[in-house]
Short mmCIF file of C-alpha atoms in Angstrom, two decimals:
data_model
loop_
_atom_site.label_atom_id
_atom_site.label_comp_id
_atom_site.label_asym_id
_atom_site.label_seq_id
_atom_site.Cartn_x
_atom_site.Cartn_y
_atom_site.Cartn_z
CA MET A 1 65.67 -54.04 276.95
CA LYS A 2 68.33 -56.25 275.04
CA ASN A 3 65.74 -56.50 272.14
CA LYS A 4 65.52 -52.76 272.02
CA VAL A 5 69.10 -52.46 271.82
CA LEU A 6 69.33 -54.87 268.91
CA VAL A 7 66.58 -53.16 267.09
CA LEU A 8 68.21 -49.92 267.53
CA MET A 9 71.52 -51.32 266.32
CA SER A 10 69.77 -52.65 263.44
CA VAL A 11 68.44 -49.26 262.56
CA VAL A 12 71.94 -47.74 262.83
CA PHE A 13 73.29 -50.65 260.82
CA ILE A 14 70.74 -50.05 258.09
CA PHE A 15 71.31 -46.44 258.15
CA VAL A 16 75.23 -46.88 257.75
CA MET A 17 74.84 -49.55 255.17
CA SER A 18 72.51 -47.45 253.11
CA MET A 19 75.10 -44.79 252.87
CA SER A 20 77.87 -47.12 252.02
CA LEU A 21 75.58 -48.70 249.17
CA MET A 22 75.30 -45.30 247.54
CA GLY A 23 77.91 -46.78 245.20
CA GLN A 24 76.63 -45.73 241.78
CA THR A 25 75.78 -42.38 240.58
CA ASN A 26 75.03 -40.68 237.21
CA ASP A 27 76.01 -37.35 235.76
CA THR A 28 74.66 -36.10 232.50
CA VAL A 29 75.47 -33.79 229.86
CA THR A 30 72.87 -32.35 227.36
CA VAL A 31 74.27 -31.27 224.05
CA ASN A 32 72.28 -29.10 221.98
CA ALA A 33 72.79 -28.15 218.38
CA THR A 34 70.67 -26.55 215.70
CA ILE A 35 71.55 -27.78 212.14
CA ARG A 36 70.92 -25.16 209.72
CA GLY A 37 70.42 -25.83 205.90
CA HIS A 38 72.73 -24.32 203.33
CA LEU A 39 73.00 -24.38 199.48
CA THR A 40 76.17 -23.81 197.30
CA PHE A 41 75.09 -23.32 193.74
CA LEU A 42 77.66 -22.03 191.10
CA LEU A 43 78.46 -22.14 187.52
CA ASP A 44 81.80 -22.19 185.62
CA GLY A 45 81.76 -21.26 181.87
CA THR A 46 84.31 -21.41 178.92
CA ASP A 47 86.64 -18.54 180.52
CA GLY A 48 89.09 -21.26 181.34
CA ASN A 49 89.89 -20.13 184.94
CA THR A 50 87.83 -23.00 186.54
CA THR A 51 86.47 -20.36 189.04
CA TYR A 52 82.90 -21.15 189.90
CA THR A 53 80.62 -18.03 190.30
CA SER A 54 77.02 -17.15 190.31
CA ALA A 55 77.42 -14.84 187.17
CA GLU A 56 79.55 -16.41 184.34
CA THR A 57 80.10 -15.31 180.89
CA CYS A 58 80.88 -17.31 177.77
CA ASP A 59 82.33 -15.24 175.01
CA PHE A 60 81.92 -17.12 171.71
CA GLY A 61 83.66 -14.35 169.60
CA THR A 62 82.77 -13.86 166.00
CA SER A 63 81.07 -16.78 164.05
CA ASP A 64 79.07 -16.84 160.78
CA ALA A 65 76.54 -19.05 158.98
CA GLY A 66 79.36 -20.50 156.76
CA GLY A 67 80.94 -22.10 159.76
CA GLY A 68 84.09 -20.17 159.74
CA ALA A 69 86.50 -20.69 162.53
CA ILE A 70 85.60 -18.53 165.78
CA THR A 71 87.90 -15.59 166.20
CA GLY A 72 88.20 -13.67 169.44
CA GLY A 73 86.16 -14.83 172.39
CA ASP A 74 87.29 -17.27 175.09
CA ALA A 75 90.51 -19.13 174.35
CA LEU A 76 88.84 -22.39 174.70
CA VAL A 77 86.50 -21.58 171.96
CA THR A 78 88.61 -19.81 169.37
CA GLY A 79 89.26 -21.71 166.32
CA GLN A 80 86.04 -23.82 166.72
CA THR A 81 84.27 -24.24 163.36
CA GLY A 82 80.69 -24.93 162.48
CA LEU A 83 79.04 -27.87 160.91
CA PRO A 84 76.65 -27.49 158.02
CA VAL A 85 73.19 -28.31 159.18
CA ASP A 86 69.77 -28.39 157.78
CA ALA A 87 66.57 -27.25 159.32
CA SER A 88 66.21 -30.04 161.57
CA GLY A 89 69.61 -29.78 162.89
CA ALA A 90 70.95 -32.80 160.91
CA ASP A 91 74.68 -32.64 160.13
CA LEU A 92 75.11 -32.40 156.45
CA SER A 93 78.93 -32.70 156.66
CA GLY A 94 78.90 -36.32 154.86
CA GLY A 95 77.26 -34.80 151.78
CA GLU A 96 77.56 -31.58 150.10
CA GLY A 97 78.16 -29.63 153.38
CA PHE A 98 77.35 -26.05 153.18
CA PHE A 99 76.66 -26.44 149.41
CA ASP A 100 73.65 -28.57 150.29
CA ALA A 101 70.49 -26.97 149.28
CA ASN A 102 68.81 -27.69 152.50
CA CYS A 103 71.62 -26.17 154.58
CA VAL A 104 70.32 -23.34 156.70
CA GLY A 105 73.75 -22.44 158.23
CA ALA A 106 76.37 -23.61 160.60
CA PHE A 107 76.09 -25.30 164.11
CA TYR A 108 79.00 -24.42 166.38
CA GLN A 109 79.61 -27.03 169.31
CA PHE A 110 80.95 -26.15 172.61
CA PHE A 111 82.37 -28.68 173.01
CA SER A 112 81.65 -31.79 171.00
CA THR A 113 84.16 -34.17 172.73
CA THR A 114 82.99 -36.13 175.78
CA GLY A 115 86.10 -36.53 177.64
CA THR A 116 86.21 -36.95 181.47
CA PRO A 117 85.53 -33.60 183.02
CA THR A 118 86.16 -32.77 186.64
CA ARG A 119 84.99 -29.88 188.65
CA THR A 120 88.18 -27.83 188.13
CA SER A 121 88.79 -29.08 184.56
CA HIS A 122 85.97 -29.40 182.09
CA ASP A 123 87.77 -28.57 178.69
CA ASP A 124 85.29 -30.79 177.04
CA ALA A 125 82.08 -29.08 178.40
CA ALA A 126 80.99 -25.40 178.05
CA LEU A 127 79.56 -25.31 181.49
CA GLY A 128 80.05 -26.81 184.92
CA ILE A 129 77.00 -26.68 187.28
CA TYR A 130 77.80 -27.25 190.85
CA ALA A 131 75.16 -27.58 193.37
CA LYS A 132 75.76 -28.78 197.02
CA GLY A 133 73.32 -28.47 199.93
CA SER A 134 72.02 -30.05 203.00
CA HIS A 135 69.02 -32.30 203.40
CA VAL A 136 65.96 -30.88 201.66
CA THR A 137 62.44 -32.40 200.97
CA SER A 138 62.75 -31.65 197.20
CA TYR A 139 64.80 -29.78 194.79
CA ASN A 140 64.38 -28.76 191.24
CA LEU A 141 66.95 -27.14 188.85
CA THR A 142 65.38 -25.24 185.87
CA VAL A 143 66.93 -23.20 183.18
CA SER A 144 65.53 -20.47 181.11
CA ALA A 145 66.99 -17.97 178.51
CA ALA A 146 66.54 -14.60 176.82
CA VAL A 147 68.36 -13.15 173.91
CA ALA A 148 69.17 -9.53 173.12
CA GLY A 149 69.87 -8.40 169.63
CA ASP A 150 68.27 -8.39 166.34
CA ALA A 151 64.92 -10.12 166.06
CA SER A 152 66.06 -12.32 163.31
CA VAL A 153 67.83 -14.42 165.95
CA THR A 154 65.71 -16.43 168.27
CA VAL A 155 66.48 -17.68 171.80
CA GLY A 156 66.23 -21.38 170.49
CA GLN A 157 69.32 -21.07 168.41
CA LEU A 158 71.44 -21.45 171.41
CA LYS A 159 71.24 -25.11 172.58
CA TRP A 160 72.53 -27.51 175.22
CA LYS A 161 73.02 -31.13 175.98
CA THR A 162 74.78 -33.13 178.69
CA ASN A 163 78.39 -33.65 177.97
CA ALA A 164 77.85 -37.51 177.61
CA GLY A 165 74.82 -36.85 175.32
CA ALA A 166 74.87 -37.58 171.62
CA TYR A 167 74.71 -34.94 168.86
CA GLY A 168 70.97 -35.55 168.45
CA THR A 169 70.23 -34.69 172.01
CA TYR A 170 70.64 -31.01 171.92
CA ALA A 171 67.66 -29.04 173.35
CA ALA A 172 66.97 -25.46 172.40
CA PHE A 173 66.84 -22.97 175.28
CA THR A 174 63.51 -21.50 175.86
CA ALA A 175 62.14 -18.52 177.42
CA ALA A 176 59.98 -20.45 179.82
CA PRO A 177 61.90 -22.57 182.60
CA VAL A 178 62.48 -26.10 181.86
CA SER A 179 63.52 -28.67 184.49
CA ILE A 180 66.97 -30.16 184.11
CA THR A 181 66.96 -32.45 187.10
CA SER A 182 65.02 -32.83 190.40
CA GLY A 183 65.05 -34.94 193.38
CA GLY A 184 64.73 -35.46 197.19
CA PRO A 185 64.13 -35.80 199.90
CA SER A 186 67.96 -35.93 200.02
CA ALA A 187 70.89 -33.87 200.32
CA ILE A 188 71.86 -31.98 197.07
CA ASN A 189 75.16 -33.02 195.50
CA LEU A 190 75.24 -32.25 191.95
CA MET A 191 78.16 -31.83 189.39
CA LEU A 192 76.66 -31.53 185.97
CA TYR A 193 78.69 -30.88 182.67
CA HIS A 194 76.80 -29.36 179.81
CA ASP A 195 77.74 -28.79 176.20
CA TYR A 196 76.43 -25.65 174.40
CA GLY A 197 75.80 -25.21 170.73
CA LEU A 198 74.81 -22.29 168.53
CA VAL A 199 73.00 -22.32 165.29
CA VAL A 200 74.10 -19.25 163.06
CA GLU A 201 71.61 -19.25 160.10
CA TYR A 202 71.95 -17.45 156.87
CA ALA A 203 68.91 -15.66 157.70
CA ASP A 204 70.23 -14.09 160.71
CA VAL A 205 71.09 -10.27 160.59
CA PRO A 206 74.76 -9.79 161.51
CA GLY A 207 75.50 -8.11 164.65
CA ALA A 208 75.99 -8.71 168.48
CA PHE A 209 73.73 -10.97 170.18
CA THR A 210 73.73 -11.93 173.97
CA TRP A 211 71.94 -14.71 175.59
CA THR A 212 71.09 -14.51 179.20
CA VAL A 213 70.88 -18.06 180.56
CA THR A 214 69.37 -18.34 184.03
CA TYR A 215 69.67 -21.62 186.14
CA THR A 216 67.36 -21.60 189.26
CA MET A 217 67.56 -24.15 192.04
CA THR A 218 64.28 -24.27 194.07
CA THR A 219 64.23 -26.36 197.15
CA THR A 220 61.49 -27.12 199.67
CA MET B 1 76.33 -35.63 241.90
CA GLU B 2 78.19 -33.97 244.66
CA ILE B 3 79.00 -36.03 247.74
CA GLU B 4 81.83 -34.18 249.53
CA LYS B 5 83.47 -34.90 252.79
CA PRO B 6 82.03 -38.36 253.80
CA PHE B 7 83.80 -38.53 257.02
CA ALA B 8 82.51 -35.31 258.22
CA CYS B 9 79.08 -36.88 257.39
CA ALA B 10 79.68 -39.93 259.47
CA SER B 11 80.79 -37.67 262.58
CA THR B 12 77.58 -35.48 262.38
CA LEU B 13 74.96 -38.21 261.69
CA VAL B 14 76.17 -41.63 262.90
CA VAL B 15 77.88 -40.53 266.19
CA PRO B 16 74.99 -38.71 267.81
CA ILE B 17 73.00 -41.91 267.34
CA VAL B 18 75.52 -44.16 268.90
CA LEU B 19 75.81 -41.78 271.96
CA THR B 20 72.10 -42.05 272.42
CA VAL B 21 72.46 -45.78 272.68
CA ILE B 22 74.97 -45.49 275.24
CA CYS B 23 72.77 -43.17 277.45
CA LEU B 24 69.82 -45.51 277.25
CA LEU B 25 71.82 -48.43 278.42
CA TYR B 26 73.34 -46.71 281.32
CA SER B 27 70.09 -45.37 282.59
CA ASN B 28 68.59 -48.84 282.57
CA SER B 29 71.09 -51.57 283.18
CA TYR B 30 74.74 -51.34 283.67
CA ALA B 31 75.11 -55.08 282.46
CA GLN B 32 73.93 -54.05 279.11
CA GLN B 33 76.54 -51.47 278.48
CA GLN B 34 78.68 -54.18 276.79
CA SER B 35 76.00 -54.14 273.93
CA ALA B 36 76.51 -50.41 273.66
CA SER B 37 80.23 -50.89 273.28
CA ALA B 38 79.61 -52.99 270.21
CA ALA B 39 77.49 -50.18 268.88
CA VAL B 40 80.47 -47.80 269.21
CA GLU B 41 82.57 -50.22 267.27
CA PHE B 42 80.06 -50.48 264.54
CA GLU B 43 80.57 -46.70 263.83
CA LEU B 44 83.73 -47.56 262.00
CA ALA B 45 81.79 -48.91 259.13
CA PRO B 46 83.23 -48.37 255.86
CA PRO B 47 82.63 -44.70 254.63
CA LEU B 48 80.95 -43.70 251.41
CA ALA B 49 82.44 -45.44 248.31
CA ILE B 50 81.87 -42.41 246.07
CA ILE B 51 83.15 -39.20 247.61
CA ALA B 52 82.88 -36.82 244.55
CA PHE B 53 81.54 -37.20 241.02
CA ASN B 54 80.66 -34.20 238.94
CA ILE B 55 81.22 -32.63 235.59
CA ASP B 56 81.49 -29.39 233.91
CA GLY B 57 80.63 -28.61 230.28
CA THR B 58 81.22 -25.79 227.80
CA ASP B 59 79.37 -23.05 229.69
CA ALA B 60 81.65 -20.21 230.99
CA LEU B 61 80.66 -20.90 234.66
CA TRP B 62 83.54 -23.35 235.51
CA THR B 63 81.10 -24.77 238.01
CA ARG B 64 80.94 -28.61 238.32
CA THR B 65 77.48 -30.03 238.69
CA ALA B 66 75.55 -33.41 238.15
CA ASN B 67 73.59 -32.17 235.04
CA GLU B 68 75.56 -29.83 232.62
CA THR B 69 74.44 -28.47 229.28
CA CYS B 70 76.64 -27.69 226.09
CA ASP B 71 74.72 -25.36 223.81
CA LEU B 72 76.48 -25.58 220.59
CA GLY B 73 74.33 -22.99 218.78
CA ASN B 74 73.96 -23.20 215.10
CA VAL B 75 75.93 -25.38 212.88
CA ASP B 76 75.77 -26.69 209.26
CA SER B 77 77.43 -29.22 206.95
CA ARG B 78 79.47 -26.54 205.42
CA GLY B 79 81.35 -25.79 208.35
CA THR B 80 80.21 -22.34 208.95
CA PRO B 81 81.73 -20.98 212.41
CA ILE B 82 79.25 -21.88 215.16
CA SER B 83 77.00 -18.90 215.97
CA GLY B 84 74.07 -18.54 218.17
CA ALA B 85 75.17 -16.64 221.26
CA PRO B 86 73.65 -16.03 223.74
CA VAL B 87 72.03 -19.42 223.21
CA GLY B 88 75.24 -20.96 222.05
CA ASN B 89 78.08 -21.19 224.75
CA PRO B 90 80.62 -18.46 224.21
CA ASN B 91 83.36 -21.07 224.55
CA VAL B 92 82.26 -22.79 221.29
CA ASN B 93 81.16 -19.64 219.52
CA GLY B 94 83.11 -19.13 216.22
CA ILE B 95 84.47 -22.68 215.94
CA ALA B 96 84.43 -23.62 212.41
CA GLY B 97 83.94 -27.16 210.94
CA ILE B 98 86.46 -28.89 208.80
CA PRO B 99 85.52 -30.90 205.71
CA VAL B 100 85.60 -34.62 206.06
CA ASP B 101 84.96 -37.72 204.02
CA SER B 102 82.87 -40.67 205.12
CA THR B 103 85.93 -42.18 206.95
CA GLY B 104 86.41 -38.97 208.88
CA ALA B 105 89.58 -37.98 207.12
CA PRO B 106 90.09 -34.20 206.62
CA LEU B 107 89.67 -32.80 203.21
CA ALA B 108 91.03 -29.75 201.55
CA SER B 109 87.73 -28.42 200.52
CA PHE B 110 83.97 -28.69 201.08
CA ASP B 111 83.73 -28.89 197.30
CA ASP B 112 85.54 -32.20 197.36
CA PRO B 113 83.34 -34.73 195.80
CA GLY B 114 83.98 -37.20 198.74
CA CYS B 115 82.93 -34.57 201.30
CA VAL B 116 80.03 -35.74 203.44
CA GLY B 117 79.88 -32.78 205.70
CA ALA B 118 81.66 -30.77 208.49
CA PHE B 119 83.23 -32.00 211.80
CA TYR B 120 83.20 -29.39 214.55
CA PRO B 121 86.14 -30.06 217.10
CA LEU B 122 85.03 -28.61 220.51
CA LEU B 123 87.72 -27.78 221.78
CA ALA B 124 90.70 -29.17 219.86
CA ALA B 125 93.61 -27.68 221.64
CA THR B 126 95.27 -29.51 224.44
CA GLY B 127 96.33 -28.69 227.94
CA GLY B 128 95.56 -25.94 230.29
CA GLY B 129 92.98 -27.70 232.26
CA GLY B 130 92.70 -27.09 236.06
CA ASN B 131 90.40 -28.29 238.90
CA ASN B 132 87.78 -26.02 237.61
CA ASN B 133 88.44 -24.38 234.42
CA HIS B 134 89.20 -26.31 231.25
CA PRO B 135 89.39 -23.82 228.26
CA ASN B 136 90.73 -26.58 225.77
CA SER B 137 88.38 -29.43 226.59
CA ALA B 138 84.59 -29.51 226.39
CA LEU B 139 84.07 -31.36 229.57
CA LEU B 140 85.78 -31.90 232.80
CA ILE B 141 84.94 -35.11 234.73
CA ARG B 142 86.08 -35.09 238.46
CA VAL B 143 86.21 -38.71 240.07
CA ARG B 144 86.99 -39.45 243.52
CA THR B 145 86.35 -42.65 245.33
CA ASN B 146 87.52 -44.73 248.21
CA SER B 147 87.49 -48.09 246.57
CA ALA B 148 87.50 -49.90 243.34
CA TRP B 149 85.44 -47.99 240.54
CA THR B 150 84.19 -47.96 237.02
CA LEU B 151 83.46 -45.12 234.90
CA THR B 152 81.00 -45.65 231.93
CA TYR B 153 79.06 -43.52 229.52
CA ARG B 154 76.27 -43.75 227.14
CA ALA B 155 74.31 -41.36 224.91
CA GLN B 156 70.96 -41.15 223.40
CA LEU B 157 69.15 -38.56 221.13
CA LEU B 158 66.49 -36.56 222.91
CA ALA B 159 65.48 -34.70 219.55
CA ALA B 160 66.76 -35.48 216.17
CA THR B 161 65.96 -34.18 212.65
CA THR B 162 65.89 -36.73 209.79
CA ASN B 163 69.18 -38.78 209.43
CA VAL B 164 70.89 -37.52 212.39
CA THR B 165 72.24 -40.41 214.63
CA VAL B 166 73.56 -40.51 218.07
CA ASP B 167 77.23 -41.41 217.00
CA GLN B 168 77.55 -38.19 215.09
CA LEU B 169 78.54 -36.79 218.50
CA LYS B 170 82.08 -37.96 219.27
CA TRP B 171 84.63 -37.56 221.95
CA LYS B 172 88.41 -38.05 222.67
CA MET B 173 90.65 -37.34 225.63
CA ASP B 174 91.94 -33.94 225.58
CA ALA B 175 95.54 -35.03 224.97
CA ALA B 176 94.75 -37.63 222.38
CA ALA B 177 95.66 -36.90 218.62
CA SER B 178 93.22 -36.84 215.95
CA ASN B 179 92.76 -36.30 212.10
CA GLY B 180 89.68 -35.11 211.13
CA TYR B 181 87.42 -37.14 213.37
CA GLN B 182 89.75 -40.03 213.22
CA GLY B 183 90.83 -40.43 216.82
CA TYR B 184 87.49 -39.61 218.07
CA THR B 185 85.15 -42.20 219.51
CA ALA B 186 81.44 -42.09 218.50
CA PHE B 187 79.14 -42.12 221.45
CA PRO B 188 77.20 -45.36 221.83
CA THR B 189 73.84 -46.16 223.17
CA ALA B 190 74.94 -48.85 225.60
CA ASP B 191 77.03 -48.30 228.58
CA THR B 192 80.66 -48.35 227.54
CA LEU B 193 83.71 -48.41 229.94
CA LEU B 194 85.59 -45.07 229.93
CA ALA B 195 88.01 -45.95 232.92
CA SER B 196 88.29 -48.02 235.91
CA GLY B 197 90.56 -48.68 238.94
CA ALA B 198 91.11 -51.28 241.47
CA GLY B 199 91.61 -48.88 244.45
CA ALA B 200 90.65 -45.47 245.69
CA VAL B 201 91.17 -42.67 243.05
CA ASN B 202 91.14 -38.88 242.93
CA THR B 203 91.37 -37.66 239.37
CA ARG B 204 90.01 -35.51 236.69
CA TYR B 205 89.53 -36.33 233.09
CA TYR B 206 89.42 -33.51 230.31
CA VAL B 207 87.26 -34.67 227.36
CA ASP B 208 86.98 -33.11 224.01
CA TYR B 209 83.76 -33.40 222.07
CA GLY B 210 83.13 -33.18 218.27
CA LEU B 211 80.04 -32.96 216.21
CA LEU B 212 79.64 -34.36 212.77
CA VAL B 213 77.04 -32.49 210.71
CA GLU B 214 76.30 -34.28 207.37
CA ASP B 215 74.86 -32.93 204.20
CA ALA B 216 72.36 -35.65 204.59
CA ASP B 217 71.06 -34.20 207.92
CA ALA B 218 67.89 -32.23 207.84
CA PRO B 219 67.88 -28.76 209.28
CA GLY B 220 66.48 -28.31 212.88
CA ALA B 221 67.08 -28.68 216.54
CA ASN B 222 69.02 -31.75 217.87
CA SER B 223 69.77 -32.61 221.39
CA TRP B 224 71.97 -35.59 222.76
CA LEU B 225 71.78 -36.72 226.35
CA VAL B 226 75.24 -38.12 227.52
CA THR B 227 75.19 -39.99 230.87
CA TYR B 228 78.16 -40.86 232.85
CA THR B 229 77.80 -43.42 235.44
CA LEU B 230 80.36 -44.05 238.33
CA THR B 231 80.16 -47.22 240.24
CA SER B 232 82.12 -47.91 243.39
CA ASN B 233 81.66 -50.39 246.19
#
């Protein structure tokens, strides 16, 4: 009988001890969040207000094939003069200039200095292109253009280069989209500064001309 | 885990067993009643070490349980106010993220070149917490023990999109100051001490959470599992 009591006491002991040994326990919190993608894609032109929008206007005022100083237009471009250039775009200023027999007209640069542009101050570049977005598999920034006005003026007379690029790196705008930059997989964080340039040729019929330049960011 | 009223538990479970022992001894042999007395003394064994340990998250229930869920809904690295109700908890709906740099310092704009994304403070205001409700903190942790104790925590990602890491979820005590996410502690994957004591305790902790969403993070569903462990002997 004594053994039975000891066994029973052992059972009680184990039972009580098992309760007191419940000395560790876990609680959990599950935190759920769905991350959504986003893209901010804006431009700032020559209006001087440093406000980025999705539809900017660069008003280059009045210019001529003789390179006369621009009148009217955005304050930043007023007073700009054109360089004498030949058909290849070469600067003829070192020679006879506009009197050179090969001179086809004037090339206006917006803007020729390189400087150190910032997002809110790019007096040395006609255009600020700002793109910031979340992680994407790939991205591709393209540009295309169209011109409205007399047919004597072609879309390719408006040109662009990167702010840091040399004079010889201007590229003519085209009707078909051309890639400016691409990348991924990564986040998008672009701040690009572009210079514009306009060739005004003697062959151009005077009048008003408007180029619509479209920048397109495509992501996957 | 809810383990309430341990003394009530001892009286209803342990005592009947001891009384049964006494009856058996009496019916068989008076001489063995001394052993039964020893059994009665044994009833005074120490009670449960952990009396209460439970938490409450960002749902609107104010009900503490062992397994809570904080549904933060939709967020992005631009700091767009949280949306997603009814999936997202109403308590966090509408909270906006603030622009931060890589050190966690707040910035004036998401357009700052140094901005890496948005930090969502959940919930940043201090005070106002009670035994159940905690409108100014994401989490309420209730701890009650009878002896020395330690409270640790760790986290893991149950689901993650590209570039999301466990430490993008952060925490601080409700009353602690912060600047951006400076002042918050990133959740670690290994058990890390949150608090401890040499004796019995009956206290509550109000914990703010914060989530960093970076531009580098790929969109999609992410899920963190945070485990709090209370040890007491």
